[in-house]
Coordinates of C-alpha atoms in Angstrom, one line a residue:
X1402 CA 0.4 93.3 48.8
X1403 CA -2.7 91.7 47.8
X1404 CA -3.6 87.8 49.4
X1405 CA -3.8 86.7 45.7
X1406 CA -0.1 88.4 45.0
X1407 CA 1.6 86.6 48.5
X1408 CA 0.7 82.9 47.3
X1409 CA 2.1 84.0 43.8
X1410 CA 5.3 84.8 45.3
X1411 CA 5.2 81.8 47.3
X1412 CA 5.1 79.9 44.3
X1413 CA 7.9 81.6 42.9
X1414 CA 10.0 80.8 45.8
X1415 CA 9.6 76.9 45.9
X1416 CA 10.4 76.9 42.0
X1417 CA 13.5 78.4 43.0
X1418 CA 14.4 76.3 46.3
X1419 CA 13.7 73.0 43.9
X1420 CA 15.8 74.0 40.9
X1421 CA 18.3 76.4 42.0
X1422 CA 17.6 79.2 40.5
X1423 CA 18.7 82.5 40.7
X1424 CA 22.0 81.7 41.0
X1425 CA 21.6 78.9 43.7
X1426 CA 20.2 81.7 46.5
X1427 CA 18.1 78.1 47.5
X1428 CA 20.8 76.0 48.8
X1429 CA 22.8 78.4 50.4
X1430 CA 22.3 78.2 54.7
X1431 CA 19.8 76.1 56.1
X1432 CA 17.2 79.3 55.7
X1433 CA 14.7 80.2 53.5
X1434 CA 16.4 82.4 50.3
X1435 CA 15.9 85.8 49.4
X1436 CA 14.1 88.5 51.6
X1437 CA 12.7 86.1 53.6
X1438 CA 15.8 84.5 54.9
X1439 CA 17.5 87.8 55.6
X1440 CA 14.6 88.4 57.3
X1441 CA 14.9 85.5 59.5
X1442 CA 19.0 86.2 60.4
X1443 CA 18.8 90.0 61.4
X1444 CA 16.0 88.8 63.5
X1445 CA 13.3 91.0 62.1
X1446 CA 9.5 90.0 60.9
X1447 CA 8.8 88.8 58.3
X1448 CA 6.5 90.5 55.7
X1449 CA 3.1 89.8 55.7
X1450 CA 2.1 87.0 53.4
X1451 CA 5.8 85.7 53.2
X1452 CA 6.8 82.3 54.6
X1453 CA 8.0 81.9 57.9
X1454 CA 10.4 78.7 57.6
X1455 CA 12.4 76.6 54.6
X1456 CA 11.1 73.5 53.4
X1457 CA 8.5 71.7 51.7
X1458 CA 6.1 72.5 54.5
X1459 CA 5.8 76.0 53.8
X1460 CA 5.8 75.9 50.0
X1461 CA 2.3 76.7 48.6
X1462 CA 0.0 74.2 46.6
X1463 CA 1.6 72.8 43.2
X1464 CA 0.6 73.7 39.7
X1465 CA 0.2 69.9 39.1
X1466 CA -2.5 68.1 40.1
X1467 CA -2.1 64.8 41.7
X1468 CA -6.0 63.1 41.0
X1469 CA -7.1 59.5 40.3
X1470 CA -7.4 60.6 36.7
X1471 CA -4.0 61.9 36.6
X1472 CA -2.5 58.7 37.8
X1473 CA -4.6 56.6 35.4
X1474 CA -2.9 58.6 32.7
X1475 CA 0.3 58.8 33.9
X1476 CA 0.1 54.8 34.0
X1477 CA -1.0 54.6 30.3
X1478 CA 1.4 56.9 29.3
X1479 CA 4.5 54.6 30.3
X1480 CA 3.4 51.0 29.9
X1481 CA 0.5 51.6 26.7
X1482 CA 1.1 52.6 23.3
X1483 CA 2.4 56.1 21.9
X1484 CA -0.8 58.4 22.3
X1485 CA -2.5 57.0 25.2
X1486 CA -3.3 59.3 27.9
X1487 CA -1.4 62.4 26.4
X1488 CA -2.8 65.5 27.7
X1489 CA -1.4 68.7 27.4
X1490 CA 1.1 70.2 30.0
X1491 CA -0.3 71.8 32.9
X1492 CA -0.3 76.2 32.2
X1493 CA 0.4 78.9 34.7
X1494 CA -3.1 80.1 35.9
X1495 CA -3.2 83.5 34.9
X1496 CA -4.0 86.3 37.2
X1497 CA -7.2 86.7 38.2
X1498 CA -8.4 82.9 38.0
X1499 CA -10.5 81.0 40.3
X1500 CA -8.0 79.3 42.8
X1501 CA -7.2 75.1 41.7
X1502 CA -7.1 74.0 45.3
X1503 CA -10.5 75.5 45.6
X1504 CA -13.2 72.9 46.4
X1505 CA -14.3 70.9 43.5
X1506 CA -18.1 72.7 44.0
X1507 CA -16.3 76.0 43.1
X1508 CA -14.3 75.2 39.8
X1509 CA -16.6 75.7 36.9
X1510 CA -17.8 72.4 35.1
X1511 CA -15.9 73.4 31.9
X1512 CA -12.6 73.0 34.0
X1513 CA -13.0 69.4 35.2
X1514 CA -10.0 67.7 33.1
X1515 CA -11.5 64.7 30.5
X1516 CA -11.5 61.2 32.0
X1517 CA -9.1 59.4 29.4
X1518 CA -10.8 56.2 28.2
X1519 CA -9.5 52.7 29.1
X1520 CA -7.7 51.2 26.4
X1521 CA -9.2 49.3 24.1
X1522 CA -7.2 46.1 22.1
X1523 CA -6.8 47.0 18.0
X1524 CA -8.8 45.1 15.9
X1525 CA -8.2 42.6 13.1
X1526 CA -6.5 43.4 9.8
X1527 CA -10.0 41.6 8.5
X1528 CA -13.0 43.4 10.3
X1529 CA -13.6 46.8 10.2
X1530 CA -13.0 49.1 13.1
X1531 CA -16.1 50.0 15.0
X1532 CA -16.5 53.8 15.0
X1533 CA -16.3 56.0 17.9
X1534 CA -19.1 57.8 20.2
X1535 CA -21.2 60.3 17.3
X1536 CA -21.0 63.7 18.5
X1537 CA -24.4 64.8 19.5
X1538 CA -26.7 66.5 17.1
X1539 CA -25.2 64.4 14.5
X1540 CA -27.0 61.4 13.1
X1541 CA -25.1 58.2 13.4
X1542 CA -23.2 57.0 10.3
X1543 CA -24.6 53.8 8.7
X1544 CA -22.3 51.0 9.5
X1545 CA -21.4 49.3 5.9
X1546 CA -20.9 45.7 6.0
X1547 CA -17.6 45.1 4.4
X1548 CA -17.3 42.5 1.3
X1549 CA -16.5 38.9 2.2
X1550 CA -12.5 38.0 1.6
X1551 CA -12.0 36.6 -2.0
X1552 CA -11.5 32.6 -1.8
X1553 CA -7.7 31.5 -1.0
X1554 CA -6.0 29.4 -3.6
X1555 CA -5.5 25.6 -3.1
X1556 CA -1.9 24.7 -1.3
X1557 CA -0.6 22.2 -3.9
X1558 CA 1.1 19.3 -2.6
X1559 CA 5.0 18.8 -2.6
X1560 CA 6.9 15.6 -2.8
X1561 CA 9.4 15.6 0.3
X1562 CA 12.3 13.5 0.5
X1563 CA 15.4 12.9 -1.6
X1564 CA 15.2 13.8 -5.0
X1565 CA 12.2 15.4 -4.7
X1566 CA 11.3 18.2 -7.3
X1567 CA 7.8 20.4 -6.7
X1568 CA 4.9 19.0 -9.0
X1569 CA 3.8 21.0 -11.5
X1570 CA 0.3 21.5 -13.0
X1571 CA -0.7 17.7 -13.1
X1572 CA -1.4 16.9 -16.6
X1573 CA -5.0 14.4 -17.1
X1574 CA -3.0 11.0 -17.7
X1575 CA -4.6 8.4 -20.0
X1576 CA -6.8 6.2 -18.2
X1577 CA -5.4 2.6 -18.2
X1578 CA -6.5 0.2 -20.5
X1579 CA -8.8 -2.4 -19.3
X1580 CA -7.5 -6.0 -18.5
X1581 CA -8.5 -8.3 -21.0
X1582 CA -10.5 -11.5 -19.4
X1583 CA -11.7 -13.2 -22.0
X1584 CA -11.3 -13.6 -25.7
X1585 CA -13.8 -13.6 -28.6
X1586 CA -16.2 -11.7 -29.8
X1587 CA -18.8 -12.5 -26.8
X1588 CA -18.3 -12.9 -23.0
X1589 CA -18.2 -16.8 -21.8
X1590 CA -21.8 -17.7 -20.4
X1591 CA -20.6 -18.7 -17.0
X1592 CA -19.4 -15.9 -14.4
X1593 CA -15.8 -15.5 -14.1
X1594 CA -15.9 -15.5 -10.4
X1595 CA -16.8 -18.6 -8.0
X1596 CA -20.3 -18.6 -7.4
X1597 CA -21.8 -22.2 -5.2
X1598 CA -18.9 -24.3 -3.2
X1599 CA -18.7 -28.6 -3.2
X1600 CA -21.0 -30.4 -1.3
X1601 CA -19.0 -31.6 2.2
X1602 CA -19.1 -34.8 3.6
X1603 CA -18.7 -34.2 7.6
X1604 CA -16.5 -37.8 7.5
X1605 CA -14.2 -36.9 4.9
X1606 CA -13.3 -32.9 5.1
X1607 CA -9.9 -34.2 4.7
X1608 CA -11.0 -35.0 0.6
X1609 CA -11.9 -31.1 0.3
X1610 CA -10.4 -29.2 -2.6
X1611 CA -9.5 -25.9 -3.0
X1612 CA -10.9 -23.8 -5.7
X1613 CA -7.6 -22.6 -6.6
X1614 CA -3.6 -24.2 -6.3
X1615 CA -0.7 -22.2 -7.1
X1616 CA 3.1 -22.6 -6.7
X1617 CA 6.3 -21.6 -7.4
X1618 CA 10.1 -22.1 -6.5
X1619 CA 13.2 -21.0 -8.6
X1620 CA 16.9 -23.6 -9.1
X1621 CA 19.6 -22.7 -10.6
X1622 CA 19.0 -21.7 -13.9
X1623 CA 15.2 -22.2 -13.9
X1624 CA 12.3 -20.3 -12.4
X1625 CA 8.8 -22.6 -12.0
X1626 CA 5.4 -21.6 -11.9
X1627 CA 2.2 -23.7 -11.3
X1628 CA -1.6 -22.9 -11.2
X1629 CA -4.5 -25.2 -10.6
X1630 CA -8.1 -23.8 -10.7
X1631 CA -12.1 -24.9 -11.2
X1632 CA -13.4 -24.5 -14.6
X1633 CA -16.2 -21.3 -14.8
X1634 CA -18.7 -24.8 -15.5
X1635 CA -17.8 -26.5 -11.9
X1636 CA -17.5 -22.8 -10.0
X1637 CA -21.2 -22.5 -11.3
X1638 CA -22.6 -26.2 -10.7
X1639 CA -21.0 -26.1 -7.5
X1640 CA -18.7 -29.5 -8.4
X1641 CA -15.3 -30.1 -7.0
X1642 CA -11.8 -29.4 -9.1
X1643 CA -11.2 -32.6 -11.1
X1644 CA -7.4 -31.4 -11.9
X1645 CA -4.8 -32.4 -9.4
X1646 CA -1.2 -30.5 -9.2
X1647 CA 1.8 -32.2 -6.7
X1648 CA 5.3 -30.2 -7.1
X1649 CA 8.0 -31.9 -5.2
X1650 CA 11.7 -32.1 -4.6
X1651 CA 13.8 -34.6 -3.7
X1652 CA 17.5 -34.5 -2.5
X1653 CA 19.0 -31.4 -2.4
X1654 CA 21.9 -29.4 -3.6
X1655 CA 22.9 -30.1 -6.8
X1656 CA 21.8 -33.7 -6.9
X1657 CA 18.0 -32.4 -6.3
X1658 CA 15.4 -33.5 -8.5
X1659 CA 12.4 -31.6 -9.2
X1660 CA 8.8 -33.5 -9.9
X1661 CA 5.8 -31.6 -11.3
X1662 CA 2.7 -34.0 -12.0
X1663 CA -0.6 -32.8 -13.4
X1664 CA -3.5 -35.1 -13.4
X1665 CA -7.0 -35.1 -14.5
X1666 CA -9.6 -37.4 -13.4
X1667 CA -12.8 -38.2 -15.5
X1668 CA -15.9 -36.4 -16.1
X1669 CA -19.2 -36.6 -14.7
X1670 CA -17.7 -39.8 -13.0
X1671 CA -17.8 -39.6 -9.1
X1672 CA -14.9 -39.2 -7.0
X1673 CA -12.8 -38.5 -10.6
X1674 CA -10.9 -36.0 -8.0
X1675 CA -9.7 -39.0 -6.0
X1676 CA -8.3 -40.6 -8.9
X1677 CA -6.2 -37.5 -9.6
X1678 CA -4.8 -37.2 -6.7
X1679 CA -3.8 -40.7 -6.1
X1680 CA -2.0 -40.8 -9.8
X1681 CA -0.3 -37.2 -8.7
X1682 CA 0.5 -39.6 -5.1
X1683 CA 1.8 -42.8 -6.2
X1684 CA 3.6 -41.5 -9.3
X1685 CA 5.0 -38.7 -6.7
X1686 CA 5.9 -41.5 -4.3
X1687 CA 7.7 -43.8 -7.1
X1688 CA 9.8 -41.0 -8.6
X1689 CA 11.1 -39.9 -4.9
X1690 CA 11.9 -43.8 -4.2
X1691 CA 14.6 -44.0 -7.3
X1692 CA 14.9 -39.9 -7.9
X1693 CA 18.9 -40.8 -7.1
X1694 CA 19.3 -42.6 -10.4
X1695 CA 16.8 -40.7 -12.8
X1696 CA 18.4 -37.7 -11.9
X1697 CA 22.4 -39.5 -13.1
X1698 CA 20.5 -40.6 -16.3
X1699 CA 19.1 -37.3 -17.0
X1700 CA 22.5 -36.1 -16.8
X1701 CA 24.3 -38.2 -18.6
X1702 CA 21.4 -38.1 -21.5
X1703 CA 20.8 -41.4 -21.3
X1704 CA 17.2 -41.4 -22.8
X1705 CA 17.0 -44.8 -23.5
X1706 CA 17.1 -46.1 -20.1
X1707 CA 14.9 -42.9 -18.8
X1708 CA 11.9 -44.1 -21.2
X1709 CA 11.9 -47.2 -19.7
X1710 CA 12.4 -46.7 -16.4
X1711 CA 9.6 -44.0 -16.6
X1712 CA 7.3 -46.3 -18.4
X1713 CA 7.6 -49.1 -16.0
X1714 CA 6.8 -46.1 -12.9
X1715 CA 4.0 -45.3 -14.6
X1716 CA 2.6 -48.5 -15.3
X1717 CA 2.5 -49.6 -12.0
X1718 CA 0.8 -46.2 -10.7
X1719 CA -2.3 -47.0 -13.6
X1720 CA -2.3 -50.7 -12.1
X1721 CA -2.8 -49.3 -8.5
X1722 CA -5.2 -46.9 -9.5
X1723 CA -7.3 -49.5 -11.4
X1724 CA -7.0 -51.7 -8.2
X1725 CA -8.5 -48.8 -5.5
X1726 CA -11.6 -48.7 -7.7
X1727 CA -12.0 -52.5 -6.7
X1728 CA -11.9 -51.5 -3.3
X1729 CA -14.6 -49.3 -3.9
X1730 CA -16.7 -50.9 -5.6
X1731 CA -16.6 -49.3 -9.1
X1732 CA -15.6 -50.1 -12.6
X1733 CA -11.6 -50.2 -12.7
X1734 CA -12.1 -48.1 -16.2
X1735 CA -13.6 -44.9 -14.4
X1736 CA -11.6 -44.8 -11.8
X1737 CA -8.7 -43.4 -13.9
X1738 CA -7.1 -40.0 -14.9
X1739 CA -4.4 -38.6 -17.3
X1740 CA -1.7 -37.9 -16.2
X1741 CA 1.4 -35.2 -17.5
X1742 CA 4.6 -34.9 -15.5
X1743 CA 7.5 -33.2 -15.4
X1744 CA 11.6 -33.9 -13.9
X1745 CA 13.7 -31.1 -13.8
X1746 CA 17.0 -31.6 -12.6
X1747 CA 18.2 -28.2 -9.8
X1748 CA 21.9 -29.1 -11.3
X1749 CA 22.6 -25.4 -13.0
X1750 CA 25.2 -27.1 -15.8
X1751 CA 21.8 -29.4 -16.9
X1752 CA 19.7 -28.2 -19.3
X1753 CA 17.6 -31.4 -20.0
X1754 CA 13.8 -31.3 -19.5
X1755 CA 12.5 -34.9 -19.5
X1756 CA 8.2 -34.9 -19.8
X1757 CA 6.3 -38.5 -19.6
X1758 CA 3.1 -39.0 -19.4
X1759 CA -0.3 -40.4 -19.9
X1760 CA -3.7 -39.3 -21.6
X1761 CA -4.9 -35.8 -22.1
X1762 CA -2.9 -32.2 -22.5
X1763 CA -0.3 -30.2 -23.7
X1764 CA 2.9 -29.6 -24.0
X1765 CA 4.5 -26.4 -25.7
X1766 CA 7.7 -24.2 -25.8
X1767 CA 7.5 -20.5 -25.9
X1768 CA 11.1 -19.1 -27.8
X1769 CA 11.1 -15.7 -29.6
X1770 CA 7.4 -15.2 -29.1
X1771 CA 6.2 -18.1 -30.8
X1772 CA 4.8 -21.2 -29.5
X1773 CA 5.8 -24.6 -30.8
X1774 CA 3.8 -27.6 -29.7
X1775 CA 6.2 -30.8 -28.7
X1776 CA 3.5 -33.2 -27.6
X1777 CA 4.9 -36.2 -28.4
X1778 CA 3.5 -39.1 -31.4
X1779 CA 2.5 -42.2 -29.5
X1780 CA 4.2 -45.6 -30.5
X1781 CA 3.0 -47.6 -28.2
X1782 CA -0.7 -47.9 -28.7
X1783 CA -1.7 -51.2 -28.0
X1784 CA -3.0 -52.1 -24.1
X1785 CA 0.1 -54.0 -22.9
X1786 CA 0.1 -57.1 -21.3
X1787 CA 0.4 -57.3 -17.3
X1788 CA 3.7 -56.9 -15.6
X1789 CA 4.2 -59.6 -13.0
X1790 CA 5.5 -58.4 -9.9
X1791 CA 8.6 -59.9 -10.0
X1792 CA 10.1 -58.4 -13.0
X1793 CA 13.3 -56.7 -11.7
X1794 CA 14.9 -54.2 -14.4
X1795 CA 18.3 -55.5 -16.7
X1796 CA 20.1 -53.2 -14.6
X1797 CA 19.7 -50.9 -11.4
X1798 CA 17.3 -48.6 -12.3
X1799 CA 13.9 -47.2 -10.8
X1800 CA 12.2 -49.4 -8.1
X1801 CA 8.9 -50.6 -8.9
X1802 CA 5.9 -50.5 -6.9
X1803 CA 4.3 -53.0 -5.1
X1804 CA 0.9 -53.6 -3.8
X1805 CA -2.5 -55.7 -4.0
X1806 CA -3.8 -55.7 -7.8
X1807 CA -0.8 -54.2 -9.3
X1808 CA -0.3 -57.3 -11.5
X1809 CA -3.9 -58.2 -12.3
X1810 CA -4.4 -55.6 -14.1
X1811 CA -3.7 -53.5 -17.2
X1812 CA -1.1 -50.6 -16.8
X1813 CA -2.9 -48.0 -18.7
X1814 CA -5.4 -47.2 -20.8
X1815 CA -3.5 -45.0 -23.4
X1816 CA -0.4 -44.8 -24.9
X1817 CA 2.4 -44.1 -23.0
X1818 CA 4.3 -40.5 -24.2
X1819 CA 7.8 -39.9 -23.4
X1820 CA 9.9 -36.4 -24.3
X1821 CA 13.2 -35.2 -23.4
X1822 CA 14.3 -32.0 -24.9
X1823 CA 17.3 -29.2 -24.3
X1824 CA 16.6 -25.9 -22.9
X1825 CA 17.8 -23.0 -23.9
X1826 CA 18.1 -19.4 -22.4
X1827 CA 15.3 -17.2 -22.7
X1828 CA 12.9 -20.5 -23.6
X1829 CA 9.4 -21.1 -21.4
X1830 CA 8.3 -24.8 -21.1
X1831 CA 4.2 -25.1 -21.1
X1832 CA 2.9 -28.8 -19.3
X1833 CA -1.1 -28.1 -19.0
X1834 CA -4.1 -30.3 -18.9
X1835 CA -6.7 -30.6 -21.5
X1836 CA -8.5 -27.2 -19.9
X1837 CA -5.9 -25.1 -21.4
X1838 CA -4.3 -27.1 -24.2
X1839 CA -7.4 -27.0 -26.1
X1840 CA -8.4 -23.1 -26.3
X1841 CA -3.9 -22.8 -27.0
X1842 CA -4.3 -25.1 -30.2
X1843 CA -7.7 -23.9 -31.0
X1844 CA -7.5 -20.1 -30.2
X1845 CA -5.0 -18.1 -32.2
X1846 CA -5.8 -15.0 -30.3
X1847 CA -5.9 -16.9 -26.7
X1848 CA -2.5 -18.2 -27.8
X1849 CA -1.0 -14.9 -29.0
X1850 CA -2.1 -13.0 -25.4
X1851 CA -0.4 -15.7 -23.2
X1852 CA 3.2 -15.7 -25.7
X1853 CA 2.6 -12.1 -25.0
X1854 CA 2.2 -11.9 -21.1
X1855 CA 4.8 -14.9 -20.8
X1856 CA 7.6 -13.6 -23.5
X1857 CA 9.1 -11.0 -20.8
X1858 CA 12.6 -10.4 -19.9
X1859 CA 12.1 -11.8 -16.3
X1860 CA 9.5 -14.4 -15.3
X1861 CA 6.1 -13.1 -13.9
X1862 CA 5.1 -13.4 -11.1
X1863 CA 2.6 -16.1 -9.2
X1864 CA -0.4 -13.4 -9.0
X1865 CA 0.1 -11.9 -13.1
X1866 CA 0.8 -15.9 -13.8
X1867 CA -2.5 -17.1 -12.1
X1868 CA -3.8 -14.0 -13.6
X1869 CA -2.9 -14.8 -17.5
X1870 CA -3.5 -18.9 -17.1
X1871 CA -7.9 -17.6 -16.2
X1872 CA -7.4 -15.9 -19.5
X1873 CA -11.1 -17.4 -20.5
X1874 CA -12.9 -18.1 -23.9
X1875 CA -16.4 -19.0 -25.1
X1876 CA -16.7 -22.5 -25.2
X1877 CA -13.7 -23.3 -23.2
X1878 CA -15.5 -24.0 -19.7
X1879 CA -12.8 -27.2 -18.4
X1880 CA -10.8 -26.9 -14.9
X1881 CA -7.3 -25.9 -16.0
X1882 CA -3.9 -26.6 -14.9
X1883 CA -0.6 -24.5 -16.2
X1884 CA 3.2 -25.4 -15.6
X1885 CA 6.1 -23.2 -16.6
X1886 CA 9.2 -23.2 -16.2
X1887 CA 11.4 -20.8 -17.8
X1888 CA 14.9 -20.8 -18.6
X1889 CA 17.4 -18.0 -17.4

């Protein structure tokens, strides 16, 4: 036998000794099988080219190669994707073939098995795969660029939360409807806005006035609104508010007595803001002294006896104020203001407004939409004589003032007016200096926007209140002062 036939057969034999073929001959005795281990019992040599012991020691090279490349391939095969470092199985060499195990010098260069290629990570859904090496001889395809993605569509915004339902197309909503600030066919010549501050004295910041007072408080069956603020002339000239608000109460409970006092001092008459504030402070002061028994005669309707008490208050206020302008030096008839007040008893079962006052102003009721003026007719309109400071009233009643000058001099300057009226649900009461009484009696359409605004199932609020009271119109440039009280 040939050397190339032996190793063939010795190939043959370890295929048998590893899988048991031939009917197990290979695990039979601790021997080689077949020939060769009969061979080895009866003691006689064995055939040339036949192998001398069992085991894998004398079993001749294996079909399958065990290379670096073969490992690398073996390794992509289990942990990479399906596909990776497939080859095909390994054949029989035929007969006649170069030997495997020969040196690597001897193997002809076609034989060399192909070096699989490391793997390589897929690429994105969006770019387009980068072709592989061109065979050569070929030219290299032209790489097309590949059209940009069309534009995504805008996410539209959901509502989250309870109740929430997704949005649908949003339809284009009217745009709102301007605020009306003035009225008339033309724009007021001053600028609506504040433009130059008061002149301060560094010895009497205490005498300051804000540009703009507002207030508010609800008793009972009565909601109260108040707004003070510079006419569009002073905000422009730079002159200090002339109108003067005080809202008090005294007592509390039902027994409380509510005091709203407007004043207005003179103009173009310096320190006219003074004035105003101490008519809003002495009047204040002289209602709080006997607010016990007002507040008893307002309930038991006893007008009477509330006009003169009132009357008497109020003289004695004018006769201090025409004393301080002694003091200061100036004429007692400058140093003066008007003066509009209101008492408004917290007791829910009263209904009874009571308004007194002196000078200047307004005073209207808003029912059904229509305004209604009920500024009283003066009776009284002589100058009356001095009150000596010992008059004492025909029976307890208010307490009267006291003080330096109050008897030396007139009381007032103007008729004392006096007005006590019944509320009724759903009615607004309007007390208001000159600043807005005038453009409401002389302004139909300034008077039908604020019945408007103000004729409203529930009472506005202090912003859309200050915001409806600077309502302005041509002509109508005077610091202005509204009071409202409205009835639930």
């Amino acid at each position: 036998m040939s050397e190339q036939g032996a190793r063939r057969g010795q190939e043959d034999d370890w295929w048998r000794q590893l899988y048991g073929e031939d009917g197990g001959e290979g695990r039979e005795g601790t021997g080689g099988g077949g020939a060769a281990g009969d061979a080895a019992q009866s003691g006689a040599a064995p055939a040339a080219g036949a192998p001398t012991g069992a085991g894998p020691a004398d079993v001749g090279p294996a079909e399958a190669s065990d290379t670096l490349d073969e490992r690398v391939a073996s390794v992509l095969r289990t942990v990479g994707p399906p596909g990776w470092g497939d080859r095909p199985p390994p054949q029989p060499t035929p007969a006649g073939a170069p030997d495997r195990a020969a040196p690597a010098g001897d193997a002809p260069p076609d034989e060399t098995p192909p070096r699989p290629e490391p793997a390589r990570p897929a690429p994105p859904a969006d770019e387009t795969p980068t072709p592989g090496p061109v065979p050569p001889g070929e030219p290299p395809a032209r790489r097309v660029p590949s059209p940009p993605p069309p534009p995504s569509e805008p996410i539209p915004l959901k509502a989250t939360g309870p109740g929430a339902r997704p949005r649908e197309v949003a339809r284009s909503a009217p745009p709102p409807a301007p605020a009306v600030t003035y009225i008339g066919d033309r724009p007021p010549t001053y600028e609506a806005e504040p433009a130059a501050l008061p002149a301060a004295d560094p010895a009497a910041l205490d005498e300051l006035v804000p540009d703009t007072a507002l207030e508010g408080a609800q008793y009972g069956s009565l909601t109260l609104r108040a707004a003070s603020q510079r006419g569009d002339s002073a905000r422009y000239r730079g002159d200090v508010r002339r109108d003067a608000l005080l809202t008090a109460r005294f007592g509390a409970g039902r027994h409380a007595l509510i005091l709203v006092a407007v004043a207005t001092g003179r103009p173009a008459v310096e320190g006219a803001h003074r004035a105003a504030r101490d008519a809003c402070g002495w009047i204040g002061g002289a209602v709080g002294r006997s607010y016990t028994q007002l507040a008893e005669d307002i309930r038991a309707d006893r007008r009477g006896d509330l006009k003169a008490g009132l009357q008497r208050l109020t003289d004695r206020s004018y006769g201090k104020l025409r004393a301080r302008a002694l003091e200061r030096g100036g004429p007692p008839e400058q140093y003066t203001a008007a003066l509009r007040c209101l008492l408004l008893p917290a007791d829910p079962d009263c209904r009874t407004r009571v308004f007194f006052g002196v000078g200047a102003g307004g005073l209207f009721r808003l029912r059904d939409g229509a305004w209604t003026d009920l500024e009283p007719v003066a009776t009284d309109h002589g100058t009356p004589a001095p009150i000596p400071v010992t008059d004492a009233p025909a029976r307890p009643g208010p307490a009267l003032p006291h003080g330096p000058g109050t008897a030396e001099y007139p009381a007032r300057p103007e008729p004392f007016l006096f007005h006590a009226a019944f509320a009724r649900p759903g009615d607004a009461l309007l007390l208001c200096s000159a600043g807005l009484a005038d453009p409401l009696r002389q302004e139909p359409a300034f008077a039908a926007h604020l019945a408007d605004r103000w004729s409203t199932p529930e009472p506005p609020g202090l912003v859309p209140f200050l915001a409806t009271a600077q309502l302005r119109a041509k002509g109508h440039a005077k610091d202005r002062t509204a009071v409202a009280v409205w009835e639930a």
